[in-house]
Coordinates of C-alpha atoms (C1' of nucleotides) in Angstrom, one line a residue:
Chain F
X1 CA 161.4 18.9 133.9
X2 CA 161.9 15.3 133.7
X3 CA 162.0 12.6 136.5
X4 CA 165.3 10.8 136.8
X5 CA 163.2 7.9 137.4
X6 CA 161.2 7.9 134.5
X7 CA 164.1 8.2 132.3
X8 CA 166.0 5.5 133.9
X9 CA 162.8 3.1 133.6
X10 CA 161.9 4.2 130.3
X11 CA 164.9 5.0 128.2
X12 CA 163.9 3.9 125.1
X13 CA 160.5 5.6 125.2
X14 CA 162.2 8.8 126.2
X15 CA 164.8 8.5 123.5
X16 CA 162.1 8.4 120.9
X17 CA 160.3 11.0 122.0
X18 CA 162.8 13.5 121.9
X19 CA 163.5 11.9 118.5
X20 CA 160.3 12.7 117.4
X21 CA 160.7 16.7 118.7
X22 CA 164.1 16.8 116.7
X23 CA 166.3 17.0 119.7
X24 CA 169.6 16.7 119.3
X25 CA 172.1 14.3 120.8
X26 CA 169.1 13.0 122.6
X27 CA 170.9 9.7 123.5
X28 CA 174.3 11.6 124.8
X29 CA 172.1 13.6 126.6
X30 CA 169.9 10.8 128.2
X31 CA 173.1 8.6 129.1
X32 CA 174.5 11.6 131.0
X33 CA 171.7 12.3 133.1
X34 CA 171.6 8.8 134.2
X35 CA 175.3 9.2 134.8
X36 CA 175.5 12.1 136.7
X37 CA 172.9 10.8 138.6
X38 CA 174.3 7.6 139.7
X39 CA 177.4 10.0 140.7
X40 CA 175.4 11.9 142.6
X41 CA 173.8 8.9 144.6
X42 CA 177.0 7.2 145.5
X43 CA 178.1 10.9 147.0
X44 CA 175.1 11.1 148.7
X45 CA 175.2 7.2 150.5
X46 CA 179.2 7.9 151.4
X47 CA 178.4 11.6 152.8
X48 CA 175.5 9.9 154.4
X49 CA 177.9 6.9 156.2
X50 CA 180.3 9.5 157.4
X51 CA 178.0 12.1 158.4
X52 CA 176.4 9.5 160.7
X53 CA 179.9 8.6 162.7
X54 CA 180.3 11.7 162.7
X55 CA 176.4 12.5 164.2
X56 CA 177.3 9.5 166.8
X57 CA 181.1 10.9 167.9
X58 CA 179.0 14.2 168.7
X59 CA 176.2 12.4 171.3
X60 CA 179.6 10.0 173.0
X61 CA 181.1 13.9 173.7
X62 CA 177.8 15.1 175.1
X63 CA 177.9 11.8 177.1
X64 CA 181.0 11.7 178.7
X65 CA 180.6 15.8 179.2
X66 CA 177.6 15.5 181.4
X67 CA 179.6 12.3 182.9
X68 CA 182.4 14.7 184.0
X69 CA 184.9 13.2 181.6
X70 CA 186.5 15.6 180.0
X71 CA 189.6 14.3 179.1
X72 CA 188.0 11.5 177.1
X73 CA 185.9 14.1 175.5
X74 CA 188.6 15.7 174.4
X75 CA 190.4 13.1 173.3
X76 CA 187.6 12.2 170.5
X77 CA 187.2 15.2 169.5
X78 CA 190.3 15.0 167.6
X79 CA 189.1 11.9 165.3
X80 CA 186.1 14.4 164.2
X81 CA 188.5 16.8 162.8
X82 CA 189.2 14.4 160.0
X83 CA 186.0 13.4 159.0
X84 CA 184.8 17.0 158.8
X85 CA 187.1 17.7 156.0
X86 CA 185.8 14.7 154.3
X87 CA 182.1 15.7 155.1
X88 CA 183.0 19.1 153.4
X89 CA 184.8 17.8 150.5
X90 CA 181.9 15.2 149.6
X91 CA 179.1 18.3 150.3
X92 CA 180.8 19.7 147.5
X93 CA 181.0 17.5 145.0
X94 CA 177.3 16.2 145.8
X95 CA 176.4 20.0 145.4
X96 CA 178.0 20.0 141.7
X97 CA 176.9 17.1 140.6
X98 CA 173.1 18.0 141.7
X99 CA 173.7 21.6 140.0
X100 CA 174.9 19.7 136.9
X101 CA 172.3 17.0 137.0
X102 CA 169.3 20.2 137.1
X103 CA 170.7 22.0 134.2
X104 CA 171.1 19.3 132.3
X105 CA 167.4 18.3 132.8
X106 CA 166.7 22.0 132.0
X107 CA 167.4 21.6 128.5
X108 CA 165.6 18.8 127.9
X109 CA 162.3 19.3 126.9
X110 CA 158.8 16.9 127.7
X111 CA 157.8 14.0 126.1
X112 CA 155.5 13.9 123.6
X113 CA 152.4 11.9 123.9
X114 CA 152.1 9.0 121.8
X115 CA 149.3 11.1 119.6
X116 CA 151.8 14.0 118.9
X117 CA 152.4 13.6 115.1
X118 CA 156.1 13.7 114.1
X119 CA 157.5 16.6 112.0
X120 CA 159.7 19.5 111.7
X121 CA 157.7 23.0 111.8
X122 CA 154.0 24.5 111.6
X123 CA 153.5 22.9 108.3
X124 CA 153.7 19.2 109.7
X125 CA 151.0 20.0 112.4
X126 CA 147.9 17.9 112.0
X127 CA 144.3 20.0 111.0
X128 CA 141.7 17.8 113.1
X129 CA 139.0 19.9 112.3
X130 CA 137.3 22.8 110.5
X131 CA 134.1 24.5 111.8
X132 CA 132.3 27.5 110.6
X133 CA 131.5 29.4 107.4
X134 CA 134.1 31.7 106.5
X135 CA 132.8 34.9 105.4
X136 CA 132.8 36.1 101.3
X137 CA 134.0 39.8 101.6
X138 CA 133.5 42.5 98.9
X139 CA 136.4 44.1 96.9
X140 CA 136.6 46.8 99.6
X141 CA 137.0 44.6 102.3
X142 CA 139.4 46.6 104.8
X143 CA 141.8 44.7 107.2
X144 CA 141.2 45.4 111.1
X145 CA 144.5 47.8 111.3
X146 CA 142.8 49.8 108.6
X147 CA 139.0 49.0 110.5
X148 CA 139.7 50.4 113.9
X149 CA 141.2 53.9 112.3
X150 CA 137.7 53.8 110.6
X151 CA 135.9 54.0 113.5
X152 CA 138.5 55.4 115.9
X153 CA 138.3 52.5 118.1
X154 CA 142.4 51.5 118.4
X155 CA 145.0 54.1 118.1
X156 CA 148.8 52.7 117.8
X157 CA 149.9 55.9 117.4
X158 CA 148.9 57.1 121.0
X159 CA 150.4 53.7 122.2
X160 CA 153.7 54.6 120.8
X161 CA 153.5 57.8 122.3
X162 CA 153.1 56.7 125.8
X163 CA 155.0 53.3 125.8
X164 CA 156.1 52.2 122.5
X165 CA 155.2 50.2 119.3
X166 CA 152.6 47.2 120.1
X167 CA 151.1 48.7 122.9
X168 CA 147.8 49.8 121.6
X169 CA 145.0 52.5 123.1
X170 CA 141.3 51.3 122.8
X171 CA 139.2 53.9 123.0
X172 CA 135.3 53.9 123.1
X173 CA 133.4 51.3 121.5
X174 CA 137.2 49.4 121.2
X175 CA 137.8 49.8 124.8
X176 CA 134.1 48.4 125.5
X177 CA 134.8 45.7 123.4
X178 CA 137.7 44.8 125.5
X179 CA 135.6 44.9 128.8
X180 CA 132.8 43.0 127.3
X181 CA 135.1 40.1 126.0
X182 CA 137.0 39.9 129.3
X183 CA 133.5 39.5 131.1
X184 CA 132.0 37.3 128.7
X185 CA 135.3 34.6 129.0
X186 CA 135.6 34.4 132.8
X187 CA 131.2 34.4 133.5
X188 CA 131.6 31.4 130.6
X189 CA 134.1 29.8 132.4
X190 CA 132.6 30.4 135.8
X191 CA 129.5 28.4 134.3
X192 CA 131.9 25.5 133.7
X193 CA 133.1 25.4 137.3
X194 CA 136.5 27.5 137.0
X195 CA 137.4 29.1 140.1
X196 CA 137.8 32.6 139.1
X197 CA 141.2 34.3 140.4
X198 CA 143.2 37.3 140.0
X199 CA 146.7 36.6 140.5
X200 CA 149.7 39.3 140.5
X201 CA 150.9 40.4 136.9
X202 CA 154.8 40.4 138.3
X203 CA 156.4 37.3 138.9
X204 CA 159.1 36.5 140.9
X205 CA 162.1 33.9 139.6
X206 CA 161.1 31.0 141.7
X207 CA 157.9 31.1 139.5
X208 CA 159.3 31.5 136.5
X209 CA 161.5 28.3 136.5
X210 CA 158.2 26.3 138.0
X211 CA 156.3 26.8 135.1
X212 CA 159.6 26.7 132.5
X213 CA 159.7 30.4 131.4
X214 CA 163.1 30.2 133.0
X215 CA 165.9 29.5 132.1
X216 CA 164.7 29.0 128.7
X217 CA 163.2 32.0 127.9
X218 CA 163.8 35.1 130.0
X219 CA 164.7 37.1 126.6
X220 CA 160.6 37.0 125.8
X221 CA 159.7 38.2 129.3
X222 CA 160.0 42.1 130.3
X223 CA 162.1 41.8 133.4
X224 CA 162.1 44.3 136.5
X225 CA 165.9 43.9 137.2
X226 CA 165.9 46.1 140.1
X227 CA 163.6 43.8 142.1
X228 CA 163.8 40.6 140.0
X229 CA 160.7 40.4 139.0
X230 CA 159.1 40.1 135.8
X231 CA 156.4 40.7 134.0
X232 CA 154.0 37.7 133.3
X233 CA 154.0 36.8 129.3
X234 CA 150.8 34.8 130.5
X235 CA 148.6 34.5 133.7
X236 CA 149.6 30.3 133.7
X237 CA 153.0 31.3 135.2
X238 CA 151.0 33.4 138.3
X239 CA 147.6 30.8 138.3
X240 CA 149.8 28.0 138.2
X241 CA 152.1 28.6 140.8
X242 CA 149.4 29.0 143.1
X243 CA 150.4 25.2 143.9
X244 CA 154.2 25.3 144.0
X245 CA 154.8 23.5 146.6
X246 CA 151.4 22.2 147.9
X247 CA 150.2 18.5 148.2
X248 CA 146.7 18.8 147.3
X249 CA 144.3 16.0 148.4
X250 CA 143.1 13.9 145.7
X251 CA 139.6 14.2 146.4
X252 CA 140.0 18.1 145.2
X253 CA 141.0 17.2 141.4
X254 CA 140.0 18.3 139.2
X255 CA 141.3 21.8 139.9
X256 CA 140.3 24.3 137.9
X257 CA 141.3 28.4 138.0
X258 CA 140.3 30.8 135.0
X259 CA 142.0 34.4 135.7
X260 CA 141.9 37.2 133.5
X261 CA 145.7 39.1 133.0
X262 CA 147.4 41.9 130.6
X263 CA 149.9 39.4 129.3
X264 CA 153.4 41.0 128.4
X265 CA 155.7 40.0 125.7
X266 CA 159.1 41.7 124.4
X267 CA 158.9 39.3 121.0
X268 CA 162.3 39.7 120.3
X269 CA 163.2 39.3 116.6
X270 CA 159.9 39.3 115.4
X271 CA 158.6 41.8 112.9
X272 CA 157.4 42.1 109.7
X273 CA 153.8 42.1 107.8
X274 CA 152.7 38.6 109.5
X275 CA 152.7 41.0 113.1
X276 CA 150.9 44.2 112.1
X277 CA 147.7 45.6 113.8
X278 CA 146.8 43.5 116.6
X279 CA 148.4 40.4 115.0
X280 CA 151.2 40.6 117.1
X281 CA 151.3 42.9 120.4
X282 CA 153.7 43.7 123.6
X283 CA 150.5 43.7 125.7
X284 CA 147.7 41.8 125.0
X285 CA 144.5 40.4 127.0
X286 CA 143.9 36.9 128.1
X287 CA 141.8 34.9 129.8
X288 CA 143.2 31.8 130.6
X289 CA 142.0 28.1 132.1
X290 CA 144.0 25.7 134.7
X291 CA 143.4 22.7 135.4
X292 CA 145.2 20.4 138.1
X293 CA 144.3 16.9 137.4
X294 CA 145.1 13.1 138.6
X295 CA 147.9 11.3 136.1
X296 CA 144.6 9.2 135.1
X297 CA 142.4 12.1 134.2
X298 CA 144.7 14.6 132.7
X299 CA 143.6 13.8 128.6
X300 CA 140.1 13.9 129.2
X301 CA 141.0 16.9 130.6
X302 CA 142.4 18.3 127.6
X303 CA 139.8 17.0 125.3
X304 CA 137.2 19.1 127.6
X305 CA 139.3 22.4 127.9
X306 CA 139.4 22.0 123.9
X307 CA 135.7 21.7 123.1
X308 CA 135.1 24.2 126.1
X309 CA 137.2 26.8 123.7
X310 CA 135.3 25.7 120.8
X311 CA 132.4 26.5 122.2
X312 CA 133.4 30.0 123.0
X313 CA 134.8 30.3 119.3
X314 CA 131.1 28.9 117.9
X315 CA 128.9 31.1 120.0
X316 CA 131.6 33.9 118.5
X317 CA 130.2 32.8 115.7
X318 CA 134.0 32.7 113.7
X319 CA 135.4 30.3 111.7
X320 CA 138.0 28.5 113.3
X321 CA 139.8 25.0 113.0
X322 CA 141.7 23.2 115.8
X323 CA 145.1 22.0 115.4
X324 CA 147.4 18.8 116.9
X325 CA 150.9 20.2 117.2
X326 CA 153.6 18.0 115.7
X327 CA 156.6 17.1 117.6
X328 CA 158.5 20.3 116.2
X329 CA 155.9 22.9 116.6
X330 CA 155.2 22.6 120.2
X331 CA 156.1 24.2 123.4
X332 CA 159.1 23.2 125.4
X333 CA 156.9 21.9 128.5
X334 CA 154.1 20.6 126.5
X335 CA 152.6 16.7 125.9
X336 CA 150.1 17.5 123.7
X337 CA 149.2 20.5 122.8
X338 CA 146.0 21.7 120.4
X339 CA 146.0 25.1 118.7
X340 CA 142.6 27.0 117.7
X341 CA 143.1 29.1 115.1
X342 CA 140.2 31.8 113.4
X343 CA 139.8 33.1 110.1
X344 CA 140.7 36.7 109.5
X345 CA 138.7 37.2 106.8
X346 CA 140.5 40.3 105.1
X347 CA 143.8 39.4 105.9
X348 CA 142.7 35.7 105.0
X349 CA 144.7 34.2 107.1
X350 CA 144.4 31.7 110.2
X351 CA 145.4 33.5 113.5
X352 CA 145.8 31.7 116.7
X353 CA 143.4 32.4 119.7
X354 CA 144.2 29.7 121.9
X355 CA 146.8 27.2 123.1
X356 CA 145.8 24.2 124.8
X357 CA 148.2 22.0 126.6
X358 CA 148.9 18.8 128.7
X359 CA 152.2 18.8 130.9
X360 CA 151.9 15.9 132.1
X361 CA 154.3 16.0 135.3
X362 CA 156.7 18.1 133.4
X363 CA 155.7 21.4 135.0
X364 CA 154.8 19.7 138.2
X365 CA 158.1 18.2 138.8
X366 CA 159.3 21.7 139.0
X367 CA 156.4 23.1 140.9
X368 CA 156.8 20.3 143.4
X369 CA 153.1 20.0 143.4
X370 CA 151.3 16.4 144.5
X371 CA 148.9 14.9 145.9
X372 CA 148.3 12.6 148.4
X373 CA 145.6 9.7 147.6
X374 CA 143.9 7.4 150.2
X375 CA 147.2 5.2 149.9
X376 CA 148.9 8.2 152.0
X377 CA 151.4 8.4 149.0
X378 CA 152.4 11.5 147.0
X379 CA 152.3 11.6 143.7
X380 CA 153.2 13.9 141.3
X381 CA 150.0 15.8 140.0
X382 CA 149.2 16.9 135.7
X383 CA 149.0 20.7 135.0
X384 CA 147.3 21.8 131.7
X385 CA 146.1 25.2 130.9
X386 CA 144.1 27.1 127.9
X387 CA 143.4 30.1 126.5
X388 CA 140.3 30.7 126.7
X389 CA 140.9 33.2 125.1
X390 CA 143.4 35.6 123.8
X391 CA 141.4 38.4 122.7
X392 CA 143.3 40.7 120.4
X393 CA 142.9 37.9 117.2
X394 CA 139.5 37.3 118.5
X395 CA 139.2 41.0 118.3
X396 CA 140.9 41.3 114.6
X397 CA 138.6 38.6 113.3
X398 CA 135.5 40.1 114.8
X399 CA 136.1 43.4 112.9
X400 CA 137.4 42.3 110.0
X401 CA 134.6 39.3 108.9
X402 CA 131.6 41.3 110.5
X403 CA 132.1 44.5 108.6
X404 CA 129.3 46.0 106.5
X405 CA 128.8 49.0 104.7
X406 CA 126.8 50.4 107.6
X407 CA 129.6 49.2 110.2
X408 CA 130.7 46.5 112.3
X409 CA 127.9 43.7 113.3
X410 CA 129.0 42.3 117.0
X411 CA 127.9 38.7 117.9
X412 CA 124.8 38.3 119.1
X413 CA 126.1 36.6 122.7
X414 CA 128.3 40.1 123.1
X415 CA 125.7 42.5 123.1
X416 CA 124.3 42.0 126.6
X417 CA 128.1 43.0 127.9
X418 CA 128.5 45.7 124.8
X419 CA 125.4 47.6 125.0
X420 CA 125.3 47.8 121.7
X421 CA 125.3 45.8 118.2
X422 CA 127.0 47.5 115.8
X423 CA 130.1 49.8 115.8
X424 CA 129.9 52.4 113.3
Chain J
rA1 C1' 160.8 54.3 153.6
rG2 C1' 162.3 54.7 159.2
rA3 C1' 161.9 52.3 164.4
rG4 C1' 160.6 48.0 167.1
rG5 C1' 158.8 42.8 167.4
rA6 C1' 158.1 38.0 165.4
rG7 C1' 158.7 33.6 162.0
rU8 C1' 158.7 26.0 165.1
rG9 C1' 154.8 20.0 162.4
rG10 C1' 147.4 20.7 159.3
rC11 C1' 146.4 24.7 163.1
rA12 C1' 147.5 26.6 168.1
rG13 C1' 151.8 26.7 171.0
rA14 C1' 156.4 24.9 174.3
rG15 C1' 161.4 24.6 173.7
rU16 C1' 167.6 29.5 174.3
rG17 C1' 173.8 24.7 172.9
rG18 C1' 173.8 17.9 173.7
rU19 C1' 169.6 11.0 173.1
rC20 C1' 164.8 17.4 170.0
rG21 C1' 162.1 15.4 164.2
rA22 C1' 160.9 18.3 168.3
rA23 C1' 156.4 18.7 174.7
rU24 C1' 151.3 19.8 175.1
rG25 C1' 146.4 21.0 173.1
rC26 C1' 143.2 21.0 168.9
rG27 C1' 142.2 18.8 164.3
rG28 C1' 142.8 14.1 161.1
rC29 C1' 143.0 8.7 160.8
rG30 C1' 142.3 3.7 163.2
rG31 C1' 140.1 1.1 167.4
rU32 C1' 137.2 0.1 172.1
rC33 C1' 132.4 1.4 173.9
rU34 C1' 127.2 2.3 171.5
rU35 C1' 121.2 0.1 168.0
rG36 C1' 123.6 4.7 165.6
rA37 C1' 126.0 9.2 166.9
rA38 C1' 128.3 12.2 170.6
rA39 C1' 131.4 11.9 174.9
rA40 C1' 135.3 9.2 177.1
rC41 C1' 139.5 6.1 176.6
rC42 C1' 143.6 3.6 173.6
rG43 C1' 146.7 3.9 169.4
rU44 C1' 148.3 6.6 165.2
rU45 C1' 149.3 11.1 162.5
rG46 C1' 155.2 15.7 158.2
rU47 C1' 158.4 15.9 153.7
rA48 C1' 162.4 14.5 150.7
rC49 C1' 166.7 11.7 149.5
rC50 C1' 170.1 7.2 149.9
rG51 C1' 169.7 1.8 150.8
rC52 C1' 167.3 -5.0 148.5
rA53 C1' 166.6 -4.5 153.6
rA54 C1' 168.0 -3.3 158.5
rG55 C1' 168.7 1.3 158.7
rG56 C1' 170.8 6.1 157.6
rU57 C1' 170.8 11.5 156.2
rA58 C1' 168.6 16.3 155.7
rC59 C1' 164.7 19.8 156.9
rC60 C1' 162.1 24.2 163.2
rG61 C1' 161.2 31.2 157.0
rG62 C1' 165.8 31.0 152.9
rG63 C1' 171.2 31.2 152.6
rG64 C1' 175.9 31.4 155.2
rG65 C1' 178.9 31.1 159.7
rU66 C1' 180.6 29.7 165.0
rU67 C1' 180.9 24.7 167.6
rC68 C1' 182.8 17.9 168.6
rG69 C1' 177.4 19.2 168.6
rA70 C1' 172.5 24.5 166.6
rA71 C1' 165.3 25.0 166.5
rU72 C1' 168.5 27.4 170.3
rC73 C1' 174.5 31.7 169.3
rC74 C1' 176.4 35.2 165.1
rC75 C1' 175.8 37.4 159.9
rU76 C1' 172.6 38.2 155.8
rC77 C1' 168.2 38.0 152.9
rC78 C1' 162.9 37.2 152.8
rU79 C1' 158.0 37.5 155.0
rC80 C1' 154.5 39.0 158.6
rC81 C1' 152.8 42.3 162.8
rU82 C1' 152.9 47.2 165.6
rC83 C1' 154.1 52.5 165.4
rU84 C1' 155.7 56.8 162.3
rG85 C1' 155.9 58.7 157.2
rC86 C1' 153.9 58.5 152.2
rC87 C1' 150.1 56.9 149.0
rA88 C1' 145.7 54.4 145.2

RNA sequence: AGAGGAGUGGCAGAGUGGUCGAAUGCGGCGGUCUUGAAAACCGUUGUACCGCAAGGUACCGGGGGUUCGAAUCCCUCCUCCUCUGCCA
């Protein structure tokens, strides 16, 4: 969430930057905060006075008890009475407006950076490049939900079965496919100095608001209501909350985790043909990148994590193009935030693989995560993260612009992991 | 899951109702000494909020309570350890 601060000492900068992401009443909003705020201070300085006669009554008893005077103790005593009440009564109200003054900031979203392109929806995000040759099919091209019934290599049917629709089965050369990607995507990363981890797959609620799932969103997250967990609808909740509440040093940035997770995700209210076959599943596989970074460093960051996904996407060999969010497209949380997108060559169609993201301080305002510089001064620390990648579109493009009449070609740079080269 | 025990500053570890934000040791930082280093010695060493400042407030696992006053007493939740049970 935002800092107080920051809006107060950059209003109008804030203002247009929830212009540009179409939020409404941005300037009611904004004034509120700041209002609330300045409530809440003046609570806090009076509560403060009071509680402070009242700390110095308490020691002038202990005084005149271990003096012996007992009668003057008593007699103070009395005059605390009063200024309890008021200590309560001013608890109170600083405790509603600091409730108040959190939910408010709950609903407003980050800041875009000044590179974010302004606009409404998908349409008005920004292509900043194209790479790759997308594939000429034949007539009988088949589409990868058509592909993998072909060669018995996903079954949706057994999925349903056991757990429900968009939970798939891979079986054989599909399920070794899986394994190979997974182990292809972390040794990558490891190469590129990611830390590799494996985090829980449940989160608790603590970690769900640090990373901005919650409030917002608990509709797209499976939740374990007996024991208030949930299920992780992607492994930066878990990775990232590795640092709630740590000051790191600033000689460790830049921090970077890669963890493979099952990702889980209820997708309410979607449905239709845009989500069948793997387009669109409750339980997917991801590999995903974290990086910690100083306020200074946190774009060059991004720019790496981005052409690090490219490069995965290239030695894929796929046609893919990388997009600039506008203002309207992108995540709640996010500064900036670049989409890679492959071609499905029988579906022919774009289908995002990979979501990269700077937060800025907007996760780590929540996550109360810092760092302390040689100045001995804490400062709030950026948070970014990747996919690197999200493998069941990787998969469908795969299949679907590598088929042949004699089967499925993999990419070269898989076959080491697959143990084989073609699935037919 | 049942029984018992424990959670204190970066770590170790005192403190069981009153100048305790907290002894002491280790570690860290600064200094003296040294050609340099070590040792020794001296000093310093948590976080957040309010305040122009002086200063103040809060925090001893989380929350609540008793009390003029709580690290210390009570309730509750969480976590860890030991034993028993169960189990990949």
């Amino acid at each position: 969430m935002l800092q107080v601060n920051s809006i107060k000492e950059n209003y109008q900068t804030v203002l247009a930057g929830l212009e540009k992401r179409n939020f409404p009443e941005a300037d009611t909003t904004l004034t509120q905060v700041l209002d609330i705020d300045q409530k809440r201070r003046e609570t806090q300085t009076e509560r403060d006075q009071l509680q402070a006669e009242s700390n110095s009554i308490s020691k002038q008893i202990g005084m005149l008890m271990k003096e012996g005077k007992k009668d003057e103790a008593e007699k103070i005593k009395s005059r605390t009475a009063e200024i309890k009440g008021l200590i309560k009564d001013l608890e109170n109200r600083y405790d509603e407006f600091e409730q108040e003054l959190t939910q408010l900031l709950y609903t407003i979203p980050n800041i875009p950076h000044e590179n974010v392109p302004a606009g409404k929806s998908a349409e008005d995000n920004e292509i900043v490049l194209e790479e790759g040759q997308i594939p000429t099919l034949g007539e009988d091209k088949m589409p990868h939900w058509d592909l993998i019934k072909k060669y018995d290599i996903i079954d949706f049917d057994l999925g349903a079965k056991i757990s429900g629709a968009g939970f798939p089965v891979y079986k054989g050369k599909g399920a070794r496919l899986q394994r190979a990607l997974i182990n292809f995507f972390l040794d990558e990363a490891t190469a590129q100095g990611y830390n590799e981890v494996q985090p829980p797959i449940v989160v608790n609620e603590a970690s769900g608001y640090a990373t901005g799932q919650l409030p917002d969103k608990e509709g797209q997250m499976y939740e374990i209501a007996a024991d208030g967990l949930f299920l992780i609808p992607t492994a930066e909740v878990p990775i990232t909350n590795l640092y709630r509440d740590v000051i790191v040093s600033e000689n460790d940035f830049p921090i970077k985790n890669v963890g493979f997770t099952p990702c889980f995700r209820r997708e309410a209210g979607s449905w239709g043909a845009h989500v069948r076959g793997l387009n669109r599943l409750h339980q997917f596989d991801k590999v995903e990148i974290v990086q910690i970074t100083h306020p200074d460093k946190s774009y060059e960051a991004l720019e790496d994590m981005s052409s690090y996904v490219q490069g995965l996407l290239k030695k894929l060999e796929l046609p893919y193009r990388v997009l600039r969010l506008c203002g309207g497209d992108m995540g709640f949380t996010s500064a900036l935030t670049y989409d890679m997108e492959v071609y499905s060559a029988a579906q022919e169609r774009w289908l995002e693989v990979s979501s990269v993201s700077n937060f800025e301080t907007y996760q780590s305002n929540r996550l109360k995560l810092r760092f302390k510089g040689d100045d001995k001064k804490t400062t709030l620390a950026h948070t970014l993260n990747g996919s690197a990648l999200a493998l069941p579109r990787i998969v469908a493009s795969i299949l679907e612009n590598n088929q042949t009449e004699n089967g499925i070609r993999m990419p070269k740079v898989l076959v080491p992991y697959l143990g084989f080269d073609i699935i037919d």
